[in-house]
PDB file of C-alpha atoms in Angstrom:
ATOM      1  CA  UNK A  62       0.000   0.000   0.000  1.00 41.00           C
ATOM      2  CA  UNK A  63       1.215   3.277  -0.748  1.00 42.00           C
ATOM      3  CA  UNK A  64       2.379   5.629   2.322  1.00 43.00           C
ATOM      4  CA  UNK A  65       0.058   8.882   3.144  1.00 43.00           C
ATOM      5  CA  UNK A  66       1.284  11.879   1.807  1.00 44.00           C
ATOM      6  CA  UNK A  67      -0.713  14.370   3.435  1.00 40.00           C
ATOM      7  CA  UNK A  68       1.212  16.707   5.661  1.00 41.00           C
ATOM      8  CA  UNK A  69       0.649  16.090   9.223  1.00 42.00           C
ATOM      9  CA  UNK A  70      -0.917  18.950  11.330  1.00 37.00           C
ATOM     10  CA  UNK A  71       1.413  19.924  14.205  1.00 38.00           C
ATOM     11  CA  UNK A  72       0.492  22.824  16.862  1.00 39.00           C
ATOM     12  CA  UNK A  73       2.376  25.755  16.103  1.00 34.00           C
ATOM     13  CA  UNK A  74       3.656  26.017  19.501  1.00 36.00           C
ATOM     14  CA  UNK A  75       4.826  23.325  21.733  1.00 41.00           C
ATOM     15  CA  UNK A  76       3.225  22.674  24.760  1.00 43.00           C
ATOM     16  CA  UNK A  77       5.633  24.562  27.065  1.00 44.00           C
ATOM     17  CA  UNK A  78       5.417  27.756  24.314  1.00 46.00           C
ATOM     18  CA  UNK A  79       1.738  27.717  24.204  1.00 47.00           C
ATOM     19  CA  UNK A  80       0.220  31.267  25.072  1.00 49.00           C
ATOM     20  CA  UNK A  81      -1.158  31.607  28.477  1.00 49.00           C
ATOM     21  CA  UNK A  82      -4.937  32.118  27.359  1.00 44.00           C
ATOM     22  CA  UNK A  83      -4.999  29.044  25.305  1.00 48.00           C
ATOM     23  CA  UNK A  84      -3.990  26.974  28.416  1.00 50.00           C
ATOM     24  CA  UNK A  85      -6.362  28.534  30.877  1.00 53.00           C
ATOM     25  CA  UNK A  86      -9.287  28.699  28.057  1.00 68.00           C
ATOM     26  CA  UNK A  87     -10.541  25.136  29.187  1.00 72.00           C
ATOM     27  CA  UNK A  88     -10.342  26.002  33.017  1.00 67.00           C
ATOM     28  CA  UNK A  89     -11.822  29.416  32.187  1.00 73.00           C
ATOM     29  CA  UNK A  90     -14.611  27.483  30.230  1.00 72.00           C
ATOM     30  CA  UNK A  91     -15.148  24.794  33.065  1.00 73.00           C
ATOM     31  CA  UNK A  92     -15.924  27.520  34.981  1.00 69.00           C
ATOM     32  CA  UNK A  93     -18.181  29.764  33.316  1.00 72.00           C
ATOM     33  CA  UNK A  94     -19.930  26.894  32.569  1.00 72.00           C
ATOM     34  CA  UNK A  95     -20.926  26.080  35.807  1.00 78.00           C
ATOM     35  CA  UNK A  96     -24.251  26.749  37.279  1.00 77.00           C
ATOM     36  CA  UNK A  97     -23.442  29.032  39.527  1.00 79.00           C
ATOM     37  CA  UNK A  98     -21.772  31.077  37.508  1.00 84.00           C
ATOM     38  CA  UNK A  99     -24.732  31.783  34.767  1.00 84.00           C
ATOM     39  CA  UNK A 100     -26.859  32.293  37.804  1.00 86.00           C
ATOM     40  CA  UNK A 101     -25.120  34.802  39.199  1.00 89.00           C
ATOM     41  CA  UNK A 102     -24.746  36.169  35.990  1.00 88.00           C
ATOM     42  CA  UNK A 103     -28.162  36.619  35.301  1.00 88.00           C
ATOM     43  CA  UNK A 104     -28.331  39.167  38.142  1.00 91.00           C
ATOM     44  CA  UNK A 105     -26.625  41.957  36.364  1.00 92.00           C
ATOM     45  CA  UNK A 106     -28.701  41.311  33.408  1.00 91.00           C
ATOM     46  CA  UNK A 107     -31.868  41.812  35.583  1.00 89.00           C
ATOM     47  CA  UNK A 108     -31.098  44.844  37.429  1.00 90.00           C
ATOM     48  CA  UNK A 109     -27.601  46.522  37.761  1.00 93.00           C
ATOM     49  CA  UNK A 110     -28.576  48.556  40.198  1.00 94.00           C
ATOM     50  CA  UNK A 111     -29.652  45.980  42.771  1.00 94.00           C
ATOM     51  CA  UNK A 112     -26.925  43.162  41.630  1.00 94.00           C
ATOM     52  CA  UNK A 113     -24.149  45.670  42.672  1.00 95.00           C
ATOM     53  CA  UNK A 114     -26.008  46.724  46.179  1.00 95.00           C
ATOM     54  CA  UNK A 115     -26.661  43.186  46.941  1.00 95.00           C
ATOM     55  CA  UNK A 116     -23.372  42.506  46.229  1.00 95.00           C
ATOM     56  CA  UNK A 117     -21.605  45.150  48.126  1.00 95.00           C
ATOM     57  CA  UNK A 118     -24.072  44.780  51.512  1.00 95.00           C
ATOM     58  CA  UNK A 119     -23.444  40.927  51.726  1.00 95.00           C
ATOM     59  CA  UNK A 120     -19.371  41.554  51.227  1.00 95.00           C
ATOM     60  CA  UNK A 121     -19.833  44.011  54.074  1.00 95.00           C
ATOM     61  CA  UNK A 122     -22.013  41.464  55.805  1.00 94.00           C
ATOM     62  CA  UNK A 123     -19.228  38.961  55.853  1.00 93.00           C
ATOM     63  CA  UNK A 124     -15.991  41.402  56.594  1.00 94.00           C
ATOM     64  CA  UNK A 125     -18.258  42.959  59.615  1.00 94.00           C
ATOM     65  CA  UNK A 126     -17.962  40.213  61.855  1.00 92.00           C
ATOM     66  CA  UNK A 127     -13.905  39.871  61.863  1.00 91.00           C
ATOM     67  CA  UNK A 128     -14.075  43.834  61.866  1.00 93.00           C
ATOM     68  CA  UNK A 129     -15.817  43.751  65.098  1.00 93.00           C
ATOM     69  CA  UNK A 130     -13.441  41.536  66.611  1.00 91.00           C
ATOM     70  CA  UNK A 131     -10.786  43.483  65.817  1.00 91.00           C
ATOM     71  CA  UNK A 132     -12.843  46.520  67.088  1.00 92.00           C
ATOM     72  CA  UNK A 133     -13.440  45.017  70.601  1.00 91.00           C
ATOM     73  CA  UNK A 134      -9.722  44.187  70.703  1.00 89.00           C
ATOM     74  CA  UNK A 135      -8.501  47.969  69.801  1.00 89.00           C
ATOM     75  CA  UNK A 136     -11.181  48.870  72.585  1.00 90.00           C
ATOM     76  CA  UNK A 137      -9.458  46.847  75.037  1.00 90.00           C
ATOM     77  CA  UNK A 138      -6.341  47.529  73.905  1.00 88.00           C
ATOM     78  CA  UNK A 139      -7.311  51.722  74.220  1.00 88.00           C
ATOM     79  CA  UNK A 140      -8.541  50.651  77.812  1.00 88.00           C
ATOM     80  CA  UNK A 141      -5.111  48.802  79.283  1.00 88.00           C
ATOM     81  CA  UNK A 142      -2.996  52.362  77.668  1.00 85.00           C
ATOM     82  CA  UNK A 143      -5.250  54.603  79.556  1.00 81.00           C
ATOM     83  CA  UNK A 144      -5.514  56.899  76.919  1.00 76.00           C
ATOM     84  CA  UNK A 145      -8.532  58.271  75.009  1.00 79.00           C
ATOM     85  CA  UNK A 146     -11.238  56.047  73.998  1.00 84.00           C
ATOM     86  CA  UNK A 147     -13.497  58.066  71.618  1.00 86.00           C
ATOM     87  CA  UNK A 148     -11.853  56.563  68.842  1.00 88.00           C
ATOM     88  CA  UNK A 149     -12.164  53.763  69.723  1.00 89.00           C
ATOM     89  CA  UNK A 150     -15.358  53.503  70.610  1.00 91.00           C
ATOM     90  CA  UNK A 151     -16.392  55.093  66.942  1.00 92.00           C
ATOM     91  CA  UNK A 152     -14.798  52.386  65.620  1.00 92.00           C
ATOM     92  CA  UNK A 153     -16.927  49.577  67.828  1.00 92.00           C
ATOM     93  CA  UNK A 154     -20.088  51.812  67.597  1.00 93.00           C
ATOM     94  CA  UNK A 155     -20.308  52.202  63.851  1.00 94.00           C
ATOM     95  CA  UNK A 156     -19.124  48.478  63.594  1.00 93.00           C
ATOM     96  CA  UNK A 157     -21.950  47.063  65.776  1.00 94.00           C
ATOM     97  CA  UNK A 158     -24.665  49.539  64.066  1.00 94.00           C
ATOM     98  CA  UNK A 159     -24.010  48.486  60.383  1.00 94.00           C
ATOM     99  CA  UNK A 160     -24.164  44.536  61.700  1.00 93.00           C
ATOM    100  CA  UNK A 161     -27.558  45.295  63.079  1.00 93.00           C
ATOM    101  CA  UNK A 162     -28.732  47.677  59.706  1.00 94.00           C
ATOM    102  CA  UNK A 163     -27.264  45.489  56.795  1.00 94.00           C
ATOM    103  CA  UNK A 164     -28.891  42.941  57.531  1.00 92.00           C
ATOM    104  CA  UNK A 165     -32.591  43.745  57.075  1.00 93.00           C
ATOM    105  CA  UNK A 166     -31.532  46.074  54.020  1.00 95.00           C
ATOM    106  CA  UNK A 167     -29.795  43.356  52.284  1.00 94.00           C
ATOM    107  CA  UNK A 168     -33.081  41.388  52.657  1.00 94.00           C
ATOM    108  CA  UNK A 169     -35.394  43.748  51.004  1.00 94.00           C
ATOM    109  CA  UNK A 170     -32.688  44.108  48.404  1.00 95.00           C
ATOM    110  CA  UNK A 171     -32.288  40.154  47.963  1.00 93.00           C
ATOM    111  CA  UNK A 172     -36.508  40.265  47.773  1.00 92.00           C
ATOM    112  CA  UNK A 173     -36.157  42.833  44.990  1.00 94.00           C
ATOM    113  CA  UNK A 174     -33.450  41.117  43.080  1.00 93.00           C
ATOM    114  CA  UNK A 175     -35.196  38.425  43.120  1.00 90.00           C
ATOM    115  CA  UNK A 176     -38.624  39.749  41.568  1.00 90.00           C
ATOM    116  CA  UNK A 177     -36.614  41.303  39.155  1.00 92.00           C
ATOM    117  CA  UNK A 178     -34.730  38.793  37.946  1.00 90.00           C
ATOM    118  CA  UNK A 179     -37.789  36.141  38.306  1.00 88.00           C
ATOM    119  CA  UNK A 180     -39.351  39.128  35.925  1.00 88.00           C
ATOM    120  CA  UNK A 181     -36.021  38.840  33.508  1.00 90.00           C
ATOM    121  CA  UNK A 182     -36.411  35.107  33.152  1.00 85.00           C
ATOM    122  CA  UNK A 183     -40.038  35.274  32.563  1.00 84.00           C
ATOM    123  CA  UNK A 184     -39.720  37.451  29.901  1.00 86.00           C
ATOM    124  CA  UNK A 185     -37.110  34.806  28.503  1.00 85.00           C
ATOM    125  CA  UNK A 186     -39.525  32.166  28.343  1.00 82.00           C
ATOM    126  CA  UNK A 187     -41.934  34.194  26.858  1.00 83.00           C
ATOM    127  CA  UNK A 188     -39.682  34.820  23.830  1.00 83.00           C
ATOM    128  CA  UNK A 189     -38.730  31.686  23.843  1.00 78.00           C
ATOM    129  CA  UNK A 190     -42.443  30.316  23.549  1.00 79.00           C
ATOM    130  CA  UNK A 191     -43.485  33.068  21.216  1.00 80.00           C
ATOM    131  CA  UNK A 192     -40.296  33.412  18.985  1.00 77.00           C
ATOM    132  CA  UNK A 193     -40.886  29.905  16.691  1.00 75.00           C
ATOM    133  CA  UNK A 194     -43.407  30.322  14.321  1.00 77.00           C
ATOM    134  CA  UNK A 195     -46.689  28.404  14.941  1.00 74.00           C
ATOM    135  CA  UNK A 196     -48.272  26.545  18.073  1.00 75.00           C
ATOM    136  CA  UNK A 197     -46.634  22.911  17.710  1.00 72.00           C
ATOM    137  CA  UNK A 198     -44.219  23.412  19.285  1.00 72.00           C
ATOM    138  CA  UNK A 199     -45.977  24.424  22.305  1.00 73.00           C
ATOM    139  CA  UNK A 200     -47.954  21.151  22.415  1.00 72.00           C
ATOM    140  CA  UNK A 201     -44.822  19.288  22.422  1.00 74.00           C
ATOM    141  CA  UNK A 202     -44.584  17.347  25.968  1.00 70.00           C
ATOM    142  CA  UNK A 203     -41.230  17.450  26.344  1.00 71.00           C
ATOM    143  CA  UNK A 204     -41.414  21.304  26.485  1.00 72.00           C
ATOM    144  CA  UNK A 205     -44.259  21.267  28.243  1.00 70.00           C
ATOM    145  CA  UNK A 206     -42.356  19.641  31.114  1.00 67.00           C
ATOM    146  CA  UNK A 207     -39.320  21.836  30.852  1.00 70.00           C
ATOM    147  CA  UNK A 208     -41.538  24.944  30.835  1.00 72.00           C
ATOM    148  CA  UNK A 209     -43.230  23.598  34.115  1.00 67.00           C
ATOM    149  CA  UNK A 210     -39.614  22.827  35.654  1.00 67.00           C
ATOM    150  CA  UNK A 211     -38.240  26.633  34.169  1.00 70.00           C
ATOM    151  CA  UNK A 212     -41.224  28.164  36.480  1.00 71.00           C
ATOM    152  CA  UNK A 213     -39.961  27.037  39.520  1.00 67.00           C
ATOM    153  CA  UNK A 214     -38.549  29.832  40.225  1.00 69.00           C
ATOM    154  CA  UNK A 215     -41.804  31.704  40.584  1.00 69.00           C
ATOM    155  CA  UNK A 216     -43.847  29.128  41.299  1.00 68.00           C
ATOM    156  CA  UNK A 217     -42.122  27.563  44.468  1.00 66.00           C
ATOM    157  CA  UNK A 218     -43.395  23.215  44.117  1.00 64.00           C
ATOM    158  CA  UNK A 219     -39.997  22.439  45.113  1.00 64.00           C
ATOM    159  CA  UNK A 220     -38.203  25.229  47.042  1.00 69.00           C
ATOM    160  CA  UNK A 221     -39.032  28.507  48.017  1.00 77.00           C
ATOM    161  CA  UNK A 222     -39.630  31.049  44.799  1.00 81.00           C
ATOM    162  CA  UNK A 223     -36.700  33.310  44.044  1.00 84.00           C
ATOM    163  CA  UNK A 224     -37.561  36.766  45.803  1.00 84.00           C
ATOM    164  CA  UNK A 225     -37.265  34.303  49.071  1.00 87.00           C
ATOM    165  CA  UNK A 226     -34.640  31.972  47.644  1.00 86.00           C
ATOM    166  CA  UNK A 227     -32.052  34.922  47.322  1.00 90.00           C
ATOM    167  CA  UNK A 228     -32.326  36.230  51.165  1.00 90.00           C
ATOM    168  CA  UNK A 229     -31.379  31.977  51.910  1.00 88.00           C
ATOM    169  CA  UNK A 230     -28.312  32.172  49.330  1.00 89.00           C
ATOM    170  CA  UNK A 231     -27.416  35.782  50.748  1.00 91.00           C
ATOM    171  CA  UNK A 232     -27.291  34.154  54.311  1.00 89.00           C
ATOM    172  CA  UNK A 233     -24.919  31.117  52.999  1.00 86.00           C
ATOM    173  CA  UNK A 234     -22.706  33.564  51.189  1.00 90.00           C
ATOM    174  CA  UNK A 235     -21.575  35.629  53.893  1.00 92.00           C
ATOM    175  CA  UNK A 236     -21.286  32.842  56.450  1.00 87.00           C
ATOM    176  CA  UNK A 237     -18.588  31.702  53.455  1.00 87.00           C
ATOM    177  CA  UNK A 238     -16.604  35.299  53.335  1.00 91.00           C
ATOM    178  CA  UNK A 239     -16.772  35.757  57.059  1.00 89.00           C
ATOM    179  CA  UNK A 240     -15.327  32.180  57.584  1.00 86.00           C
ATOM    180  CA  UNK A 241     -12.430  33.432  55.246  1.00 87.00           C
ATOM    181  CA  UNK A 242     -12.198  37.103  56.366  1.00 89.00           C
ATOM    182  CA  UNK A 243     -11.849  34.937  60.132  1.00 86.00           C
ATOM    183  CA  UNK A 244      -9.237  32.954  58.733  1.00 87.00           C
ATOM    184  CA  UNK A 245      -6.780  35.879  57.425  1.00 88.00           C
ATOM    185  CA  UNK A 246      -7.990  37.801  61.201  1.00 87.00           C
ATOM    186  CA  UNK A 247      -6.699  34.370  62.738  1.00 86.00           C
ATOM    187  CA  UNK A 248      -3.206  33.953  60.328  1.00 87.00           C
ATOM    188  CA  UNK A 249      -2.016  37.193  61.752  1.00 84.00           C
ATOM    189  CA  UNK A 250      -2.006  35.387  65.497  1.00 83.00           C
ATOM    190  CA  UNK A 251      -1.041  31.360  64.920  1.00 85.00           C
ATOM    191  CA  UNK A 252      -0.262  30.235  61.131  1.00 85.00           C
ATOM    192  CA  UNK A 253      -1.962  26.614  61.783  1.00 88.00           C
ATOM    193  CA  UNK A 254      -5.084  28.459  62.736  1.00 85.00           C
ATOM    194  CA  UNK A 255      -6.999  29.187  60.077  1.00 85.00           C
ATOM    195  CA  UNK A 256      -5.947  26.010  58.274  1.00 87.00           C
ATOM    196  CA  UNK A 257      -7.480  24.024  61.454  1.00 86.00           C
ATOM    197  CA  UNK A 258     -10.676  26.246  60.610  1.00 82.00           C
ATOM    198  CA  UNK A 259     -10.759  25.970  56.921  1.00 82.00           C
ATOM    199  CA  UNK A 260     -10.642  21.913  56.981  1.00 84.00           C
ATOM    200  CA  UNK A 261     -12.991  21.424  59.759  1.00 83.00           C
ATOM    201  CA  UNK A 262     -15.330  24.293  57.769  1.00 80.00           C
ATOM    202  CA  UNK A 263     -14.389  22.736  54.329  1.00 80.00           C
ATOM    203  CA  UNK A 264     -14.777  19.280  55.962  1.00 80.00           C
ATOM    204  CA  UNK A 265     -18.828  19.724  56.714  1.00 77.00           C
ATOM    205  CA  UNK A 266     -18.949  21.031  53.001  1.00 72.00           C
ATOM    206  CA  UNK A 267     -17.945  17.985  51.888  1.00 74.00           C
ATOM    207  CA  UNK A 268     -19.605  15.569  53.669  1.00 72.00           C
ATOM    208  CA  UNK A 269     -23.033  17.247  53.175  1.00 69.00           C
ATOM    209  CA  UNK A 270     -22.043  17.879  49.656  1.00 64.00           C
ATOM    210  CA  UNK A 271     -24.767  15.462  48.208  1.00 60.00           C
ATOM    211  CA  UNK A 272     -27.500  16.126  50.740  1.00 59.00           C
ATOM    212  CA  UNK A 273     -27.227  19.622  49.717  1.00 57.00           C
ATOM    213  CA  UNK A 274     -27.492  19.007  45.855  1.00 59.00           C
ATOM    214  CA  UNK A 275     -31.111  17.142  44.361  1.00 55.00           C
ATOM    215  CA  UNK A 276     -28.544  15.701  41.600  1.00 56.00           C
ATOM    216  CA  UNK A 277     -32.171  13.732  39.765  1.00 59.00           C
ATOM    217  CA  UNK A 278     -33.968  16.600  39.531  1.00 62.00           C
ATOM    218  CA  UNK A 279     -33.963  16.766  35.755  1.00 64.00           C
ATOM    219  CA  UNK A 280     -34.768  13.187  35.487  1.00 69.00           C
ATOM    220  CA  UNK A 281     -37.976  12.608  33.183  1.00 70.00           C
ATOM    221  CA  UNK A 282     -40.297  11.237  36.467  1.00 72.00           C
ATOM    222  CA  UNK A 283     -39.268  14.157  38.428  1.00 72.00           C
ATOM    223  CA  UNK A 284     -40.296  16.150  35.340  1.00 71.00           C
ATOM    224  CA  UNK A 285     -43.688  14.553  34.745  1.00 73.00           C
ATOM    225  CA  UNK A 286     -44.589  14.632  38.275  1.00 75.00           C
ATOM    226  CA  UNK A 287     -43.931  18.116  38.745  1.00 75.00           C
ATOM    227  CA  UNK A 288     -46.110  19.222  35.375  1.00 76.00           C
ATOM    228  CA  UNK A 289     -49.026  16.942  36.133  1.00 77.00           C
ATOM    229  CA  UNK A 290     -49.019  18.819  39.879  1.00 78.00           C
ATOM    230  CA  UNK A 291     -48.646  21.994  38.163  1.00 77.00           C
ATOM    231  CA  UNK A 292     -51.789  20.921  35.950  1.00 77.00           C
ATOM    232  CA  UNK A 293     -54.085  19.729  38.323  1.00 80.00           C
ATOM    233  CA  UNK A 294     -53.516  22.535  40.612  1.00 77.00           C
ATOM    234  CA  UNK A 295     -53.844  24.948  38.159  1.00 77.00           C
ATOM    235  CA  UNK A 296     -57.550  23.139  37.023  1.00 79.00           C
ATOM    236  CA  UNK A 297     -58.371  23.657  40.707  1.00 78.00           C
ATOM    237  CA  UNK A 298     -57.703  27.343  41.174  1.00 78.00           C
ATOM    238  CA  UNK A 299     -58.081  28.590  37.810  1.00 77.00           C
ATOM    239  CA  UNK A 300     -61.819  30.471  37.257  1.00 78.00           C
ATOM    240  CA  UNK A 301     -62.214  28.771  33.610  1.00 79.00           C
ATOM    241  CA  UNK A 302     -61.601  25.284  34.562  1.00 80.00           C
ATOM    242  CA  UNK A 303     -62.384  25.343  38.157  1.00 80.00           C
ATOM    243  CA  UNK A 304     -66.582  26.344  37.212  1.00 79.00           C
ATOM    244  CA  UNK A 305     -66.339  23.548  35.162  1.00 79.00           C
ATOM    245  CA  UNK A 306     -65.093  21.010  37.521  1.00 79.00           C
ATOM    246  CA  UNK A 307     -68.097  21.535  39.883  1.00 80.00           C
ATOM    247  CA  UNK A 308     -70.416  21.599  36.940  1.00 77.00           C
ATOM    248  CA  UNK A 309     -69.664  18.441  36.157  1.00 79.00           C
ATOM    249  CA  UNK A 310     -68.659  17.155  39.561  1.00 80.00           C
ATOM    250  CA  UNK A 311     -64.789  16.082  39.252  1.00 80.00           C
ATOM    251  CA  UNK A 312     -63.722  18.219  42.304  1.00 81.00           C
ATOM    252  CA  UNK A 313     -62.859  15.085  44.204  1.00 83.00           C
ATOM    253  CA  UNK A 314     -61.269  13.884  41.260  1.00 83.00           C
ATOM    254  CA  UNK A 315     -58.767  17.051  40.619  1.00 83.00           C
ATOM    255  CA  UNK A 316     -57.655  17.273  44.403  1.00 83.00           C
ATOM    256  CA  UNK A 317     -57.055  13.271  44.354  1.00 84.00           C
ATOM    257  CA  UNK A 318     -54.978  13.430  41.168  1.00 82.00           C
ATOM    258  CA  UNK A 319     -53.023  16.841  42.962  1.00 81.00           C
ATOM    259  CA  UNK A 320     -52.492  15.151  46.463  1.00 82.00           C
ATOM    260  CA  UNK A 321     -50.725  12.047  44.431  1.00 83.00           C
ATOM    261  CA  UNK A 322     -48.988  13.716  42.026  1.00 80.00           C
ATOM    262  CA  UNK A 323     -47.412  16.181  45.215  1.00 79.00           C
ATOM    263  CA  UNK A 324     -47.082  13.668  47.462  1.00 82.00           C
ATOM    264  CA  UNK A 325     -45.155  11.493  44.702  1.00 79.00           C
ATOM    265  CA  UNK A 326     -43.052  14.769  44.030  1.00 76.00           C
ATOM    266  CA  UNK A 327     -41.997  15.188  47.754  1.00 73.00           C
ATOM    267  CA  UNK A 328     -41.393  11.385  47.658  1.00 76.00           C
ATOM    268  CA  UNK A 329     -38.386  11.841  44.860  1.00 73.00           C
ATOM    269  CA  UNK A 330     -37.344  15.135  46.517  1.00 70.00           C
ATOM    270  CA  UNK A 331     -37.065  13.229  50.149  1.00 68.00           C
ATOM    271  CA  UNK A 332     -35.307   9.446  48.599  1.00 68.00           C
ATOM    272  CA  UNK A 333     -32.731  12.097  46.521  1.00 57.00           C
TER     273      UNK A 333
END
């Protein structure tokens, strides 16, 4: 047989020579791929206003507790000199006040973040549902069941809906940067301190990693459950369909078919 003589492709640049982008373009795509990451995203895209408040108030939120430690020790500190304490005392004052404010504004901001952005993603699906042309596609059940998983973040079947899901992920968020900022407080005291604090915090993380996570969410009973839930709840509260179901005496019927369908739901969500 005769030999190939097509040239042979070969990388321009050796491995070692390789610009610095190309080699962190799969990391950087890992990670922008992530969930998290579009979530997050989505934010900005929602309200820039709000995404940058709610993101400065929980930083503060989670520097404020180290900063108060270090207050109370310049207080005692000012106390065993002698000297003047006003300073002092400013600092702990306006340190203790913004740990009692933040808190309640950052959850009126996380509420309004998260009708906005619930608004944003609404808006989404409605272009999504009204850009193809025709209605087929809308009778399709396969969308039908991701439409009815999409909405849960308004609709709340299996967690809280978003303008109350964003105080919960506010609340985990700064625990997280006040664990670290308490780590760098504790480095400047004993160097094996905050590494005894990050594994034993890091430890819990990863031994409640999967209870955390509902990993078959997206599975196609999970799906089906959740739509036929959504259905027979909405035939129950609905005016249109709800005068009909006492016309022709299905009542019992509809809140049977809900209670399965819900309780099968929570059954998946609890044996996740």
């Amino acid at each position: 047989m005769l030999e190939s003589r097509e040239p042979k492709l070969t990388h321009v640049f050796a491995r070692r020579d390789r610009p610095r982008f190309e080699t962190l373009s799969p990391v950087i795509g890992q990670l922008t791929a992530r969930k998290e990451w579009i979530f997050f995203g989505a934010l900005p895209k929602a309200d820039r206003f709000l995404a940058i408040a709610w993101w400065v108030v929980l930083i503060l939120r989670g520097v404020l507790p180290a900063a108060f430690a270090i207050a109370m020790g310049v207080l005692v500190a000012a106390v065993q000199r002698g000297g003047g304490l006003g300073n002092a005392l400013t600092f702990v004052g306006v340190v203790f006040i913004l740990l009692q404010v933040l808190a309640p504004i950052h959850q009126a901001i996380s509420s309004n973040l998260g009708d906005r952005t619930a608004a944003w993603l609404y808006d989404r699906l409605t272009e999504a549902c009204v850009g193809p042309p025709g209605m087929a596609h809308l009778e399709d059940p396969t969308l039908t069941s991701d439409l009815a998983v999409a909405r849960d973040f308004d609709l709340g079947m299996t967690g809280p809906p978003l303008s109350i899901s964003m105080d919960f992920i506010a609340s985990g968020m700064v625990e997280m940067i006040g664990g670290a900022a308490c780590a760098i407080v504790l480095a400047a005291y004993a160097w094996w301190a905050p590494i005894v604090l990050g594994g034993a915090w890091m430890a819990t993380h990863w031994l409640l990693r999967e209870s955390a996570i509902w990993f078959d969410r997206n599975t196609e009973e999970v799906r089906g459950a959740q739509r036929d839930a959504d259905y027979a709840y909405r035939l129950a509260v609905d005016p249109q369909p709800s005068k009909e179901l006492r016309l022709f005496g299905l009542v019992d019927w509809t809140i049977d078919r809900f209670v399965n369908r819900r309780t099968r739901l929570h059954a998946l969500q609890y044996e996740a």
